[in-house]
Amino acid sequence: MSGTSKETKDRTKRLLSARLKALRAERNMTQAALSASSGVSVGQIRKMEAGSSDSTMRTVERLSEALGILPNEFLSGFGAPADEAQ
Protein backbone atom coordinates (compact mmCIF):
# COMPACT_ATOMS: atom_id res chain seq x y z
CA MET A 1 0.00 0.00 0.00
CA SER A 2 1.53 3.31 -1.03
CA GLY A 3 1.33 6.68 0.69
CA THR A 4 0.28 9.93 -0.87
CA SER A 5 1.06 10.05 -4.57
CA LYS A 6 3.47 12.57 -6.04
CA GLU A 7 0.58 14.06 -8.02
CA THR A 8 -1.43 14.62 -4.83
CA LYS A 9 1.56 16.14 -3.04
CA ASP A 10 2.25 18.47 -5.98
CA ARG A 11 -1.40 19.54 -6.11
CA THR A 12 -1.41 20.24 -2.37
CA LYS A 13 1.73 22.37 -2.72
CA ARG A 14 0.09 24.36 -5.54
CA LEU A 15 -3.05 24.94 -3.50
CA LEU A 16 -1.10 25.93 -0.39
CA SER A 17 1.02 28.25 -2.51
CA ALA A 18 -2.02 29.99 -3.98
CA ARG A 19 -3.72 30.31 -0.59
CA LEU A 20 -0.63 31.81 1.07
CA LYS A 21 -0.16 34.33 -1.75
CA ALA A 22 -3.83 35.33 -1.62
CA LEU A 23 -3.91 35.74 2.16
CA ARG A 24 -0.70 37.77 2.16
CA ALA A 25 -1.94 39.98 -0.70
CA GLU A 26 -5.30 40.58 1.05
CA ARG A 27 -3.33 42.00 3.97
CA ASN A 28 -0.91 43.99 1.80
CA MET A 29 2.01 42.20 3.47
CA THR A 30 5.39 41.66 1.94
CA GLN A 31 7.16 38.36 2.39
CA ALA A 32 9.57 40.15 4.72
CA ALA A 33 6.73 41.51 6.87
CA LEU A 34 5.11 38.08 7.08
CA SER A 35 8.47 36.60 8.00
CA ALA A 36 9.00 39.13 10.76
CA SER A 37 5.50 38.52 12.15
CA SER A 38 5.60 34.73 11.95
CA GLY A 39 9.23 33.80 12.57
CA VAL A 40 9.18 31.78 9.33
CA SER A 41 12.14 32.70 7.15
CA VAL A 42 11.64 34.71 3.98
CA GLY A 43 13.30 31.86 2.10
CA GLN A 44 10.76 29.37 3.43
CA ILE A 45 7.88 31.69 2.53
CA ARG A 46 9.31 32.10 -0.99
CA LYS A 47 9.57 28.34 -1.38
CA MET A 48 6.03 27.83 -0.13
CA GLU A 49 4.67 30.47 -2.50
CA ALA A 50 6.60 28.87 -5.36
CA GLY A 51 5.11 25.49 -4.48
CA SER A 52 8.53 23.98 -3.95
CA SER A 53 8.45 23.35 -0.21
CA ASP A 54 6.90 20.74 2.04
CA SER A 55 5.39 22.60 4.96
CA THR A 56 4.79 21.39 8.46
CA MET A 57 1.62 22.03 10.39
CA ARG A 58 3.69 24.14 12.79
CA THR A 59 4.69 26.41 9.90
CA VAL A 60 1.04 26.74 8.85
CA GLU A 61 0.13 27.58 12.46
CA ARG A 62 2.81 30.28 12.67
CA LEU A 63 1.79 31.81 9.35
CA SER A 64 -1.90 31.67 10.30
CA GLU A 65 -1.24 33.48 13.55
CA ALA A 66 0.74 36.19 11.75
CA LEU A 67 -2.07 36.55 9.20
CA GLY A 68 -4.64 36.86 11.99
CA ILE A 69 -6.59 33.74 11.13
CA LEU A 70 -7.06 30.23 12.48
CA PRO A 71 -5.16 27.40 10.78
CA ASN A 72 -8.41 25.90 9.50
CA GLU A 73 -9.12 29.21 7.72
CA PHE A 74 -5.67 29.05 6.11
CA LEU A 75 -6.41 25.54 4.91
CA SER A 76 -9.98 26.24 3.80
CA GLY A 77 -10.71 26.23 0.13
CA PHE A 78 -8.53 23.20 -0.53
CA GLY A 79 -11.16 21.65 -2.77
CA ALA A 80 -10.45 21.18 -6.45
CA PRO A 81 -10.24 24.41 -8.41
CA ALA A 82 -13.15 24.80 -10.84
CA ASP A 83 -11.00 23.84 -13.83
CA GLU A 84 -9.95 20.59 -12.10
CA ALA A 85 -13.41 19.57 -10.87
CA GLN A 86 -15.13 16.76 -12.71
PDB file of C-alpha atoms in Angstrom:
ATOM      1  CA  MET A   1       0.000   0.000   0.000  1.00  0.00           C
ATOM      2  CA  SER A   2       1.531   3.308  -1.029  1.00  0.00           C
ATOM      3  CA  GLY A   3       1.334   6.679   0.694  1.00  0.00           C
ATOM      4  CA  THR A   4       0.277   9.932  -0.872  1.00  0.00           C
ATOM      5  CA  SER A   5       1.056  10.052  -4.566  1.00  0.00           C
ATOM      6  CA  LYS A   6       3.471  12.572  -6.038  1.00  0.00           C
ATOM      7  CA  GLU A   7       0.584  14.061  -8.021  1.00  0.00           C
ATOM      8  CA  THR A   8      -1.428  14.617  -4.833  1.00  0.00           C
ATOM      9  CA  LYS A   9       1.565  16.144  -3.043  1.00  0.00           C
ATOM     10  CA  ASP A  10       2.249  18.468  -5.980  1.00  0.00           C
ATOM     11  CA  ARG A  11      -1.402  19.540  -6.114  1.00  0.00           C
ATOM     12  CA  THR A  12      -1.405  20.236  -2.373  1.00  0.00           C
ATOM     13  CA  LYS A  13       1.726  22.366  -2.723  1.00  0.00           C
ATOM     14  CA  ARG A  14       0.094  24.365  -5.538  1.00  0.00           C
ATOM     15  CA  LEU A  15      -3.051  24.944  -3.498  1.00  0.00           C
ATOM     16  CA  LEU A  16      -1.096  25.925  -0.385  1.00  0.00           C
ATOM     17  CA  SER A  17       1.020  28.254  -2.511  1.00  0.00           C
ATOM     18  CA  ALA A  18      -2.019  29.991  -3.977  1.00  0.00           C
ATOM     19  CA  ARG A  19      -3.716  30.315  -0.592  1.00  0.00           C
ATOM     20  CA  LEU A  20      -0.627  31.811   1.067  1.00  0.00           C
ATOM     21  CA  LYS A  21      -0.156  34.332  -1.747  1.00  0.00           C
ATOM     22  CA  ALA A  22      -3.826  35.332  -1.618  1.00  0.00           C
ATOM     23  CA  LEU A  23      -3.907  35.740   2.161  1.00  0.00           C
ATOM     24  CA  ARG A  24      -0.698  37.770   2.158  1.00  0.00           C
ATOM     25  CA  ALA A  25      -1.942  39.981  -0.701  1.00  0.00           C
ATOM     26  CA  GLU A  26      -5.301  40.578   1.046  1.00  0.00           C
ATOM     27  CA  ARG A  27      -3.335  41.998   3.966  1.00  0.00           C
ATOM     28  CA  ASN A  28      -0.907  43.988   1.802  1.00  0.00           C
ATOM     29  CA  MET A  29       2.007  42.204   3.473  1.00  0.00           C
ATOM     30  CA  THR A  30       5.391  41.655   1.942  1.00  0.00           C
ATOM     31  CA  GLN A  31       7.158  38.356   2.389  1.00  0.00           C
ATOM     32  CA  ALA A  32       9.569  40.154   4.718  1.00  0.00           C
ATOM     33  CA  ALA A  33       6.727  41.509   6.868  1.00  0.00           C
ATOM     34  CA  LEU A  34       5.113  38.078   7.085  1.00  0.00           C
ATOM     35  CA  SER A  35       8.470  36.595   7.998  1.00  0.00           C
ATOM     36  CA  ALA A  36       8.998  39.130  10.764  1.00  0.00           C
ATOM     37  CA  SER A  37       5.498  38.518  12.145  1.00  0.00           C
ATOM     38  CA  SER A  38       5.603  34.727  11.952  1.00  0.00           C
ATOM     39  CA  GLY A  39       9.225  33.799  12.571  1.00  0.00           C
ATOM     40  CA  VAL A  40       9.181  31.784   9.333  1.00  0.00           C
ATOM     41  CA  SER A  41      12.141  32.704   7.146  1.00  0.00           C
ATOM     42  CA  VAL A  42      11.640  34.715   3.981  1.00  0.00           C
ATOM     43  CA  GLY A  43      13.298  31.861   2.098  1.00  0.00           C
ATOM     44  CA  GLN A  44      10.762  29.368   3.428  1.00  0.00           C
ATOM     45  CA  ILE A  45       7.879  31.686   2.532  1.00  0.00           C
ATOM     46  CA  ARG A  46       9.306  32.097  -0.985  1.00  0.00           C
ATOM     47  CA  LYS A  47       9.571  28.338  -1.375  1.00  0.00           C
ATOM     48  CA  MET A  48       6.026  27.833  -0.130  1.00  0.00           C
ATOM     49  CA  GLU A  49       4.673  30.466  -2.497  1.00  0.00           C
ATOM     50  CA  ALA A  50       6.597  28.874  -5.363  1.00  0.00           C
ATOM     51  CA  GLY A  51       5.106  25.494  -4.476  1.00  0.00           C
ATOM     52  CA  SER A  52       8.528  23.979  -3.946  1.00  0.00           C
ATOM     53  CA  SER A  53       8.445  23.345  -0.215  1.00  0.00           C
ATOM     54  CA  ASP A  54       6.903  20.738   2.043  1.00  0.00           C
ATOM     55  CA  SER A  55       5.393  22.604   4.961  1.00  0.00           C
ATOM     56  CA  THR A  56       4.792  21.388   8.463  1.00  0.00           C
ATOM     57  CA  MET A  57       1.622  22.026  10.389  1.00  0.00           C
ATOM     58  CA  ARG A  58       3.690  24.144  12.791  1.00  0.00           C
ATOM     59  CA  THR A  59       4.688  26.409   9.896  1.00  0.00           C
ATOM     60  CA  VAL A  60       1.039  26.736   8.847  1.00  0.00           C
ATOM     61  CA  GLU A  61       0.127  27.579  12.456  1.00  0.00           C
ATOM     62  CA  ARG A  62       2.810  30.276  12.668  1.00  0.00           C
ATOM     63  CA  LEU A  63       1.786  31.813   9.354  1.00  0.00           C
ATOM     64  CA  SER A  64      -1.898  31.666  10.298  1.00  0.00           C
ATOM     65  CA  GLU A  65      -1.244  33.475  13.546  1.00  0.00           C
ATOM     66  CA  ALA A  66       0.736  36.187  11.751  1.00  0.00           C
ATOM     67  CA  LEU A  67      -2.066  36.554   9.204  1.00  0.00           C
ATOM     68  CA  GLY A  68      -4.635  36.860  11.990  1.00  0.00           C
ATOM     69  CA  ILE A  69      -6.589  33.738  11.133  1.00  0.00           C
ATOM     70  CA  LEU A  70      -7.061  30.231  12.476  1.00  0.00           C
ATOM     71  CA  PRO A  71      -5.155  27.395  10.780  1.00  0.00           C
ATOM     72  CA  ASN A  72      -8.411  25.903   9.500  1.00  0.00           C
ATOM     73  CA  GLU A  73      -9.115  29.209   7.721  1.00  0.00           C
ATOM     74  CA  PHE A  74      -5.669  29.046   6.109  1.00  0.00           C
ATOM     75  CA  LEU A  75      -6.409  25.540   4.912  1.00  0.00           C
ATOM     76  CA  SER A  76      -9.977  26.237   3.804  1.00  0.00           C
ATOM     77  CA  GLY A  77     -10.705  26.233   0.129  1.00  0.00           C
ATOM     78  CA  PHE A  78      -8.532  23.199  -0.525  1.00  0.00           C
ATOM     79  CA  GLY A  79     -11.161  21.649  -2.770  1.00  0.00           C
ATOM     80  CA  ALA A  80     -10.451  21.180  -6.449  1.00  0.00           C
ATOM     81  CA  PRO A  81     -10.245  24.414  -8.406  1.00  0.00           C
ATOM     82  CA  ALA A  82     -13.148  24.797 -10.837  1.00  0.00           C
ATOM     83  CA  ASP A  83     -10.995  23.842 -13.826  1.00  0.00           C
ATOM     84  CA  GLU A  84      -9.945  20.588 -12.096  1.00  0.00           C
ATOM     85  CA  ALA A  85     -13.410  19.574 -10.867  1.00  0.00           C
ATOM     86  CA  GLN A  86     -15.131  16.760 -12.709  1.00  0.00           C
TER      87      GLN A  86
END
